[in-house]
Coordinates of C-alpha atoms and ligand atoms in Angstrom, one line a residue:
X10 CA -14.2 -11.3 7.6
X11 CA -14.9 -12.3 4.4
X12 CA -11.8 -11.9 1.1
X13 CA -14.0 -9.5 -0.6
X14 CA -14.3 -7.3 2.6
X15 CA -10.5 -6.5 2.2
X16 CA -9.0 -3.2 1.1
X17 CA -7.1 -4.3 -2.1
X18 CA -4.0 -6.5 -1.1
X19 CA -5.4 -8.8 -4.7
X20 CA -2.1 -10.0 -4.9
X21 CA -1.9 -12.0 -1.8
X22 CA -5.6 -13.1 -2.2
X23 CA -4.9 -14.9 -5.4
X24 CA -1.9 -16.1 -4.2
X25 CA -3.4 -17.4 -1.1
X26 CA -6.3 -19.1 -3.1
X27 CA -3.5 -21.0 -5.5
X28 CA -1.9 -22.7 -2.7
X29 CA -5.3 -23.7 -1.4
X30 CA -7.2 -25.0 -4.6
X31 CA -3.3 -26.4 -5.9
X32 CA -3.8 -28.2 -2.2
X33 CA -0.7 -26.5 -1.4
X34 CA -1.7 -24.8 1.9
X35 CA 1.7 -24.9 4.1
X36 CA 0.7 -25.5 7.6
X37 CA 2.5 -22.5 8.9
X38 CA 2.1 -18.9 7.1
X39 CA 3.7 -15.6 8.0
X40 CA 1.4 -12.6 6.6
X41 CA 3.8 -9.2 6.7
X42 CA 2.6 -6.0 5.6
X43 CA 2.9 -2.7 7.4
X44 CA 0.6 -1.1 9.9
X45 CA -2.9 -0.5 8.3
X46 CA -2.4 -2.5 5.4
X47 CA -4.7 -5.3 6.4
X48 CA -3.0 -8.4 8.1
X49 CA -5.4 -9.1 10.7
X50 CA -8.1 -8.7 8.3
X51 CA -6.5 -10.6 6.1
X52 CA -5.6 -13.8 8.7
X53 CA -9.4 -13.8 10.0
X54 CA -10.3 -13.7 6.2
X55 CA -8.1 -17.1 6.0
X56 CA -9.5 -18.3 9.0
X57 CA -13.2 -18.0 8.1
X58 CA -12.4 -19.3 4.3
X59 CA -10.8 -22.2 5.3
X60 CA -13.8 -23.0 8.4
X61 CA -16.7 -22.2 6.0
X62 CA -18.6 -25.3 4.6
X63 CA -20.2 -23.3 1.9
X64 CA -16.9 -21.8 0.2
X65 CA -17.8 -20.4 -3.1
X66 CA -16.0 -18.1 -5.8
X67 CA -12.8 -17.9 -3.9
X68 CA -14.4 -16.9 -0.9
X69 CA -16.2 -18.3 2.6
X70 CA -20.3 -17.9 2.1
X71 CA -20.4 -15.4 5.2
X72 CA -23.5 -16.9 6.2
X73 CA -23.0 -20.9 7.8
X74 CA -22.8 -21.8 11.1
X75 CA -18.8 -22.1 10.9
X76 CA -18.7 -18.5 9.2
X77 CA -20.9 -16.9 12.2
X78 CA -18.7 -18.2 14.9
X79 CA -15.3 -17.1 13.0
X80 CA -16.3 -14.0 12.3
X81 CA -17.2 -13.6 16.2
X82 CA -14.7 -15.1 17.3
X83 CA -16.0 -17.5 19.1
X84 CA -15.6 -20.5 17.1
X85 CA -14.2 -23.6 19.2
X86 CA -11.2 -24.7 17.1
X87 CA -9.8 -20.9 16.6
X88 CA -7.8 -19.7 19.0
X89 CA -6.1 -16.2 19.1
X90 CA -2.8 -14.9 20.6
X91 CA -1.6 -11.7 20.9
X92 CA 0.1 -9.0 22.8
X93 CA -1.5 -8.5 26.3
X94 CA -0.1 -7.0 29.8
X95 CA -0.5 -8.7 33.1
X96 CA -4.1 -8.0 34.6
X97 CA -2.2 -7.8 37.9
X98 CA 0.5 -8.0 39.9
X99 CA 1.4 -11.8 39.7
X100 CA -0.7 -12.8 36.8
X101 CA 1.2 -13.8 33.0
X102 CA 0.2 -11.1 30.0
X103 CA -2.1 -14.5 28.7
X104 CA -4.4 -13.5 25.6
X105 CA -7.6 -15.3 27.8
X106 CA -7.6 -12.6 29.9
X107 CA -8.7 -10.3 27.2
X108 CA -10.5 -12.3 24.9
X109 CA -13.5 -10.4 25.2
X110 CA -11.7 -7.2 24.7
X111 CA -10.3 -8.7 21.9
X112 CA -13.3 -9.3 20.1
X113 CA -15.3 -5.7 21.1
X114 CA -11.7 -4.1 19.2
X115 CA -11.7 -6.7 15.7
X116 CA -15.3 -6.1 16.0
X117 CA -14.8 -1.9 15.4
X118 CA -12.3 -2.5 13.5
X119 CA -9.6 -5.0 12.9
X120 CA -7.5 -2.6 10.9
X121 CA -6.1 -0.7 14.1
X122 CA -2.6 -0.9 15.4
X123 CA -1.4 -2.9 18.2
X124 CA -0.7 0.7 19.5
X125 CA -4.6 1.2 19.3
X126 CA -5.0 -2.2 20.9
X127 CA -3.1 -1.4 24.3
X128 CA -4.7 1.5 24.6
X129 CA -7.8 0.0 24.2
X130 CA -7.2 -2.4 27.0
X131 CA -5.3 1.0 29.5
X132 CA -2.2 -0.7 29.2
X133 CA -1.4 2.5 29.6
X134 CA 2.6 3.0 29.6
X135 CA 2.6 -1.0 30.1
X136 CA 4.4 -2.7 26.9
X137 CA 2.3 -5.4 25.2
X138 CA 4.1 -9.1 25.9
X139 CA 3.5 -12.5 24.4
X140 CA 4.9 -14.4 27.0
X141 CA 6.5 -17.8 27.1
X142 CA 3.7 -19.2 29.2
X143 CA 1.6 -18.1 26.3
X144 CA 3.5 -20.5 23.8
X145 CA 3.2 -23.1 26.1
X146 CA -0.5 -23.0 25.9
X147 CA -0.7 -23.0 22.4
X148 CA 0.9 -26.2 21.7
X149 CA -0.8 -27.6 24.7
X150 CA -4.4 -26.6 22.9
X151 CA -3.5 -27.6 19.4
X152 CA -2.0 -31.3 20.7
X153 CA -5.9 -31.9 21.6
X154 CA -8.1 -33.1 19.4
X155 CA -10.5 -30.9 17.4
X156 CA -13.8 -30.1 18.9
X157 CA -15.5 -30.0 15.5
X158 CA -14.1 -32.7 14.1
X159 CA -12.3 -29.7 11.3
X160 CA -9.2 -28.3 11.3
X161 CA -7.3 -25.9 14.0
X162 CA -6.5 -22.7 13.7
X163 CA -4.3 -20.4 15.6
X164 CA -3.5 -16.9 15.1
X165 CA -0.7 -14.8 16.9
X166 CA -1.2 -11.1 16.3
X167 CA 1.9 -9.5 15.9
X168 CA 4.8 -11.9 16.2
X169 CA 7.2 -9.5 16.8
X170 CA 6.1 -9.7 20.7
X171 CA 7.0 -13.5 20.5
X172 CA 10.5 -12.3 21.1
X173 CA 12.9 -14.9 21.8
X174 CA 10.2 -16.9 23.3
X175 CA 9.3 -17.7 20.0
X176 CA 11.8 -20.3 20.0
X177 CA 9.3 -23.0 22.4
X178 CA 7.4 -22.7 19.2
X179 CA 10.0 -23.9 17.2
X180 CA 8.9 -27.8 17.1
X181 CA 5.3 -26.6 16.5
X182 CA 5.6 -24.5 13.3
X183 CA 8.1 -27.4 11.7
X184 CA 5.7 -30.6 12.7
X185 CA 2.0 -29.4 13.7
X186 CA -0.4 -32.1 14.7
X187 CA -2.6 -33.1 11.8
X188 CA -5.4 -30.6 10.8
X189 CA -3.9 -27.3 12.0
X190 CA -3.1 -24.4 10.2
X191 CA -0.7 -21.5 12.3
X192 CA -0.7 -18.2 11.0
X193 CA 1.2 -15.6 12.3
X194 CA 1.0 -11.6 11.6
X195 CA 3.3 -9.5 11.5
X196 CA 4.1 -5.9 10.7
X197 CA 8.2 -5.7 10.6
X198 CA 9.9 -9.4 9.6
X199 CA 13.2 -8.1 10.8
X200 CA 11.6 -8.5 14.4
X201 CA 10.7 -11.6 14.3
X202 CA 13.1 -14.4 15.1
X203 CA 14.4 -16.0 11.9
X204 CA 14.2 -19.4 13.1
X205 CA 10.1 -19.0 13.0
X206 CA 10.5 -16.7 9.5
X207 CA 12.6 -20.0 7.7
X208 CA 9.8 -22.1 9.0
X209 CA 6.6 -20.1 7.6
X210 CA 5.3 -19.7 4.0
X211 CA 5.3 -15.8 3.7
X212 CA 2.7 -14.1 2.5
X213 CA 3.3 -10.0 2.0
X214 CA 0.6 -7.6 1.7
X215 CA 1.4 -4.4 0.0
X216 CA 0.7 -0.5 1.4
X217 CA -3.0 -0.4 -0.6
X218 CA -3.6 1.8 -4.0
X219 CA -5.3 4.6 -3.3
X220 CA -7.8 3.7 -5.5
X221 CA -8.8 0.7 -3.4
X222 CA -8.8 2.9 0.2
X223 CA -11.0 5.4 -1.9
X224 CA -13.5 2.2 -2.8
X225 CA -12.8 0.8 0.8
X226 CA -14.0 4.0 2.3
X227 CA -17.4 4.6 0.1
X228 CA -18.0 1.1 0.4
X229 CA -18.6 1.5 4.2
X230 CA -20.2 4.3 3.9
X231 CA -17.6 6.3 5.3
X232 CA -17.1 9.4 2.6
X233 CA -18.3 10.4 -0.3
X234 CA -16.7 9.8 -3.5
X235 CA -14.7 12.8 -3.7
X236 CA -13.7 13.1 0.2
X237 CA -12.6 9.2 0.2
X238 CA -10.3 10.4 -3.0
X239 CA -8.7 13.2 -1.0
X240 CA -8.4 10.9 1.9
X241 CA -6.9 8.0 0.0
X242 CA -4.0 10.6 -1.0
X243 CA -3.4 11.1 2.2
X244 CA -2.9 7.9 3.7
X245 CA 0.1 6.3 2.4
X246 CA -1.3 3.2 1.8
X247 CA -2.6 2.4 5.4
X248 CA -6.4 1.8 5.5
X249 CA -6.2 2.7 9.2
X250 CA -5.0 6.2 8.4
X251 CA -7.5 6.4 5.8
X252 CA -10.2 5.3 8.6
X253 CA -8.7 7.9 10.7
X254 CA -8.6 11.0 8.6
X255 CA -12.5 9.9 7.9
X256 CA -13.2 10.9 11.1
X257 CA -10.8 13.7 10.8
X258 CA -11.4 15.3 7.8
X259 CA -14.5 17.3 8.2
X260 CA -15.1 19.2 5.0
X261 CA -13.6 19.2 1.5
X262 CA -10.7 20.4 1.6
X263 CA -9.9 21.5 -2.1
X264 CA -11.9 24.9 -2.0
X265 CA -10.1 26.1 0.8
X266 CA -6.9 25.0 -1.3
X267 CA -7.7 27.1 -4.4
X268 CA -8.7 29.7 -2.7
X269 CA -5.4 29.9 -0.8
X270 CA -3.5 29.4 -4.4
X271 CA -5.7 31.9 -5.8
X272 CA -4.4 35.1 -3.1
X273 CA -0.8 33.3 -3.2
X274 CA -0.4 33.3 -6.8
X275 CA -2.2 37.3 -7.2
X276 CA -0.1 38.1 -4.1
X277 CA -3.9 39.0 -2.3
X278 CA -2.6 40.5 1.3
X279 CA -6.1 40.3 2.3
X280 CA -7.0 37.4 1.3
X281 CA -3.8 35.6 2.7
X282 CA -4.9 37.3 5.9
X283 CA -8.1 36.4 6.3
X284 CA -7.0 32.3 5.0
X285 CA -4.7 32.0 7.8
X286 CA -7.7 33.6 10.2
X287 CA -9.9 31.3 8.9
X288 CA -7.8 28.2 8.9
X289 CA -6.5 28.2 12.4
X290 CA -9.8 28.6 13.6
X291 CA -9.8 24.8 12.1
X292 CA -8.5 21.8 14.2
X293 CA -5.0 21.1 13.9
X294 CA -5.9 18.2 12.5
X295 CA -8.0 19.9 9.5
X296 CA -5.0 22.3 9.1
X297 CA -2.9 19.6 9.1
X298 CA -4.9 17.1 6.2
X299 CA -5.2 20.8 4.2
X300 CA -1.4 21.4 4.4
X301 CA -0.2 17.7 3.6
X302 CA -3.3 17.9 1.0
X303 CA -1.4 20.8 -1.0
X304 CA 1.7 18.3 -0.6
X305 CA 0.1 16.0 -2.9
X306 CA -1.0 18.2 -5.3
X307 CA 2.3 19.9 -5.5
X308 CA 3.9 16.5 -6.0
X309 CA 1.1 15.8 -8.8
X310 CA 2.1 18.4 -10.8
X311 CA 6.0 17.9 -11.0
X312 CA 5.1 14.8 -12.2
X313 CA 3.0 16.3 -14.6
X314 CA 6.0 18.3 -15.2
X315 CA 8.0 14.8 -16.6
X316 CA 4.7 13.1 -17.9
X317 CA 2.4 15.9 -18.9
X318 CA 0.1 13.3 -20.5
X319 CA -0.7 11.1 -17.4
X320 CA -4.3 11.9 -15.9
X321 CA -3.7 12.9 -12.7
X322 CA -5.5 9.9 -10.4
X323 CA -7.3 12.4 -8.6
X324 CA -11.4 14.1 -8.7
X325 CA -11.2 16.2 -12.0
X326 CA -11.4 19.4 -10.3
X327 CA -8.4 18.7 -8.3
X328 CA -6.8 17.0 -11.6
X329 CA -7.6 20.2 -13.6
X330 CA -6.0 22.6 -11.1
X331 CA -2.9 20.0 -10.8
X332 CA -2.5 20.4 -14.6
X333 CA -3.0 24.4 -14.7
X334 CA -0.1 24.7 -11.7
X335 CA 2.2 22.2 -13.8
X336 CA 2.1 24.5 -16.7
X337 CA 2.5 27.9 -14.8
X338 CA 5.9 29.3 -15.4
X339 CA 7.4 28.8 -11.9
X340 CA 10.0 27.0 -11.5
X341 CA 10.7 23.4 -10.4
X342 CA 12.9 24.2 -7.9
X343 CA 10.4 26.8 -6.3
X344 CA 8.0 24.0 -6.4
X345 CA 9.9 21.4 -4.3
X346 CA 10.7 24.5 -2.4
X347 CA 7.2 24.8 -1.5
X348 CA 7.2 21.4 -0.2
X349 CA 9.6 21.8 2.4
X350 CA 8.6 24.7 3.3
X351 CA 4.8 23.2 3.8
X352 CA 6.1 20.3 5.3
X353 CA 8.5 22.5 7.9
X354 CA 4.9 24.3 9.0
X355 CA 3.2 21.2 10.0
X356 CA 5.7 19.8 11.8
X357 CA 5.6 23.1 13.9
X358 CA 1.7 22.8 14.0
X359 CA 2.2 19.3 15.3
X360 CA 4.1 20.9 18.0
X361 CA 1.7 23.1 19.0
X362 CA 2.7 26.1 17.2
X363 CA 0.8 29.3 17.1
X364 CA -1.3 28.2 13.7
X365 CA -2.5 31.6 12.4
X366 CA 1.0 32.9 12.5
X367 CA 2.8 29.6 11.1
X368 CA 0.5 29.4 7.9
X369 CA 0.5 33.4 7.3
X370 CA 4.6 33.2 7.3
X371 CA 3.8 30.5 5.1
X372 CA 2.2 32.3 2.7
X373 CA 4.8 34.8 2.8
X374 CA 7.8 32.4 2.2
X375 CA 5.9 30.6 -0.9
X376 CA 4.7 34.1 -2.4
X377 CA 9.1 34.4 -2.8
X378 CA 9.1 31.0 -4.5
X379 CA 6.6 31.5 -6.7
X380 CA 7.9 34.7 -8.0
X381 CA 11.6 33.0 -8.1
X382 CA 12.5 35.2 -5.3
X383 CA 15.5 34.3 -2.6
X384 CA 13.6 33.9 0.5
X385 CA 15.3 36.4 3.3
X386 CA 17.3 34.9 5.8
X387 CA 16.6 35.4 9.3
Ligands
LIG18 ZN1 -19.6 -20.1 5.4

């Protein structure tokens, strides 16, 4: 994993690079940032920078002998913990067991969730562990000497699973042997044992602009331009959502949007009817991305209210019908209105909910908001 193959996050890049070129690297790090915002990506993208014998322009070359075996991981002074579950009865949750496993799932994609991860090893109801033997072995492999003749590195994917085991590491993150460089992920700080959190230079990625997702997603070859904008709205931030609605999201899904806003707004019956036909014919997850879709553009145009001179940061068709539905007499209250009322129908949807019936009541409640109507209680 090279720096430039991360989703935005330029913050912690550049401060990364300062410590290293000031020679300031601590010899313990904590990377936080929330699920799908990249700290895996970005501790391999350490790893392999710091390895690489041809570093240039901030970044490892991608291409030596060093960067090869990183970015398989398979290179002799690396060694990776995370959670795992015992392969059977009478055998520790040790990270060797699944090593292999390990690197088939970075290799699709090293932005998935530790939830993804389990699964992808059947841990089936099994909770992920990273057990106290575990520790032991990784002061026991970073007390020997380098095979290289480099530095050491060790990772440990999601420290929150350290638990209070965490403490036999305690020694180890305040005096490492010479050469080796710890670096611990994690997702919520609060989780992991303070002791280990006062020890570690911290290093905090942020959810990711949408602008970035957008780029990360064309850049991969993923979407289109104008799908990877929609999709970037959605996502909150987390390039693994973004990677999952891409699989997810099968068409465009503004058209559909107009044309619903079109019958809603000239009160079309027939239209309406034939939308809510044609929509839960859809997936559930299409319905959903449409519905939460609306969401944003709703959203965009109360702000639009506040700042009507801000350009929208979305395609211009979208930005365009954003601006028209920000200057259309109904109210602001009607319009947050229309929020909850969207975001009451896909929680039902998530439930299973009968979908034509759900988004066709839908219709109905947010043709009485728009024309500043009490909705009737039931
Ligand atoms: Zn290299």
């Amino acid at each position: 994993m090279l720096f430039k193959q991360i989703v935005g996050q330029k913050n912690a890049k550049n401060g990364f690079l300062k410590m290293w070129e000031s020679n300031h690297l601590p010899h313990a790090l904590m990377i936080v940032g929330e699920e799908g915002t990249g700290g895996l990506p970005f501790a391999l993208a350490i790893t392999q920078f710091v390895f690489c014998k041809e570093k240039k322009n901030g970044d490892a070359c991608g291409v030596c002998s060093d960067c090869n075996k990183v970015s398989r991981l398979e290179h002799a002074d690396f060694h990776l913990s995370f959670p795992a579950i015992s392969p059977k009865t009478g055998t520790k949750a040790m990270s060797r067991y699944f090593i292999q496993e390990f690197r088939e799932f970075v290799a699709q994609t090293p932005y998935a969730s530790v939830f993804d991860w389990l699964q992808f090893i059947n841990a089936e109801n099994k909770q992920g562990n990273i057990p106290a033997e575990e520790c032991r072995e990784i002061i026991d492999k970073l007390n020997l000497k380098s095979y290289e003749g480099g530095k050491k590195i060790q990772i440990i994917w999601m420290a929150e699973y350290l638990g209070k085991e965490g403490n036999i590491l305690l020694k180890l993150i305040e005096e490492p042997p010479a050469d080796t460089l710890l670096i611990l992920v994690a997702e919520n700080l609060e989780e992991v044992l303070t002791t280990i959190q006062s020890r570690t230079q911290l290093i905090r990625l942020s959810p990711i602009h949408a602008a970035d997702i957008a780029q990360g997603l064309t850049d991969r070859s993923l979407a289109d331009t104008k799908k990877a904008a929609q999709i970037a709205h959605l996502s909150n931030g987390s390039f693994a959502e973004a990677l999952r609605l891409s699989q997810h999201t099968e068409n465009d899904l503004f058209p559909e949007v107009r044309r619903w806003f079109n019958a809603l707004f000239t009160n079309n019956g027939i239209e309406l009817v034939k939308f809510a036909d044609d929509l839960s014919k859809d997936g559930r997850e299409q319905q959903k991305n449409l519905l939460q879709y609306t969401i944003q553009l709703l959203e965009q145009a109360i702000k639009l209210r506040y700042l009507p001179h801000i350009q929208p940061p979305l395609p211009e068709e979208e930005a365009q019908f954003v601006r028209k539905l920000s200057k259309h007499p109904v109210t602001f209250d009607a319009l947050q209105k229309m929020i909850e009322s969207i975001s009451k129908i896909i929680y039902h949807i998530e439930r299973n909910a009968h979908s034509k019936t759900q988004i066709l009541s839908l219709s109905v409640q947010l043709i009485y908001f728009i024309q500043g109507k009490k909705f009737p209680m039931l």
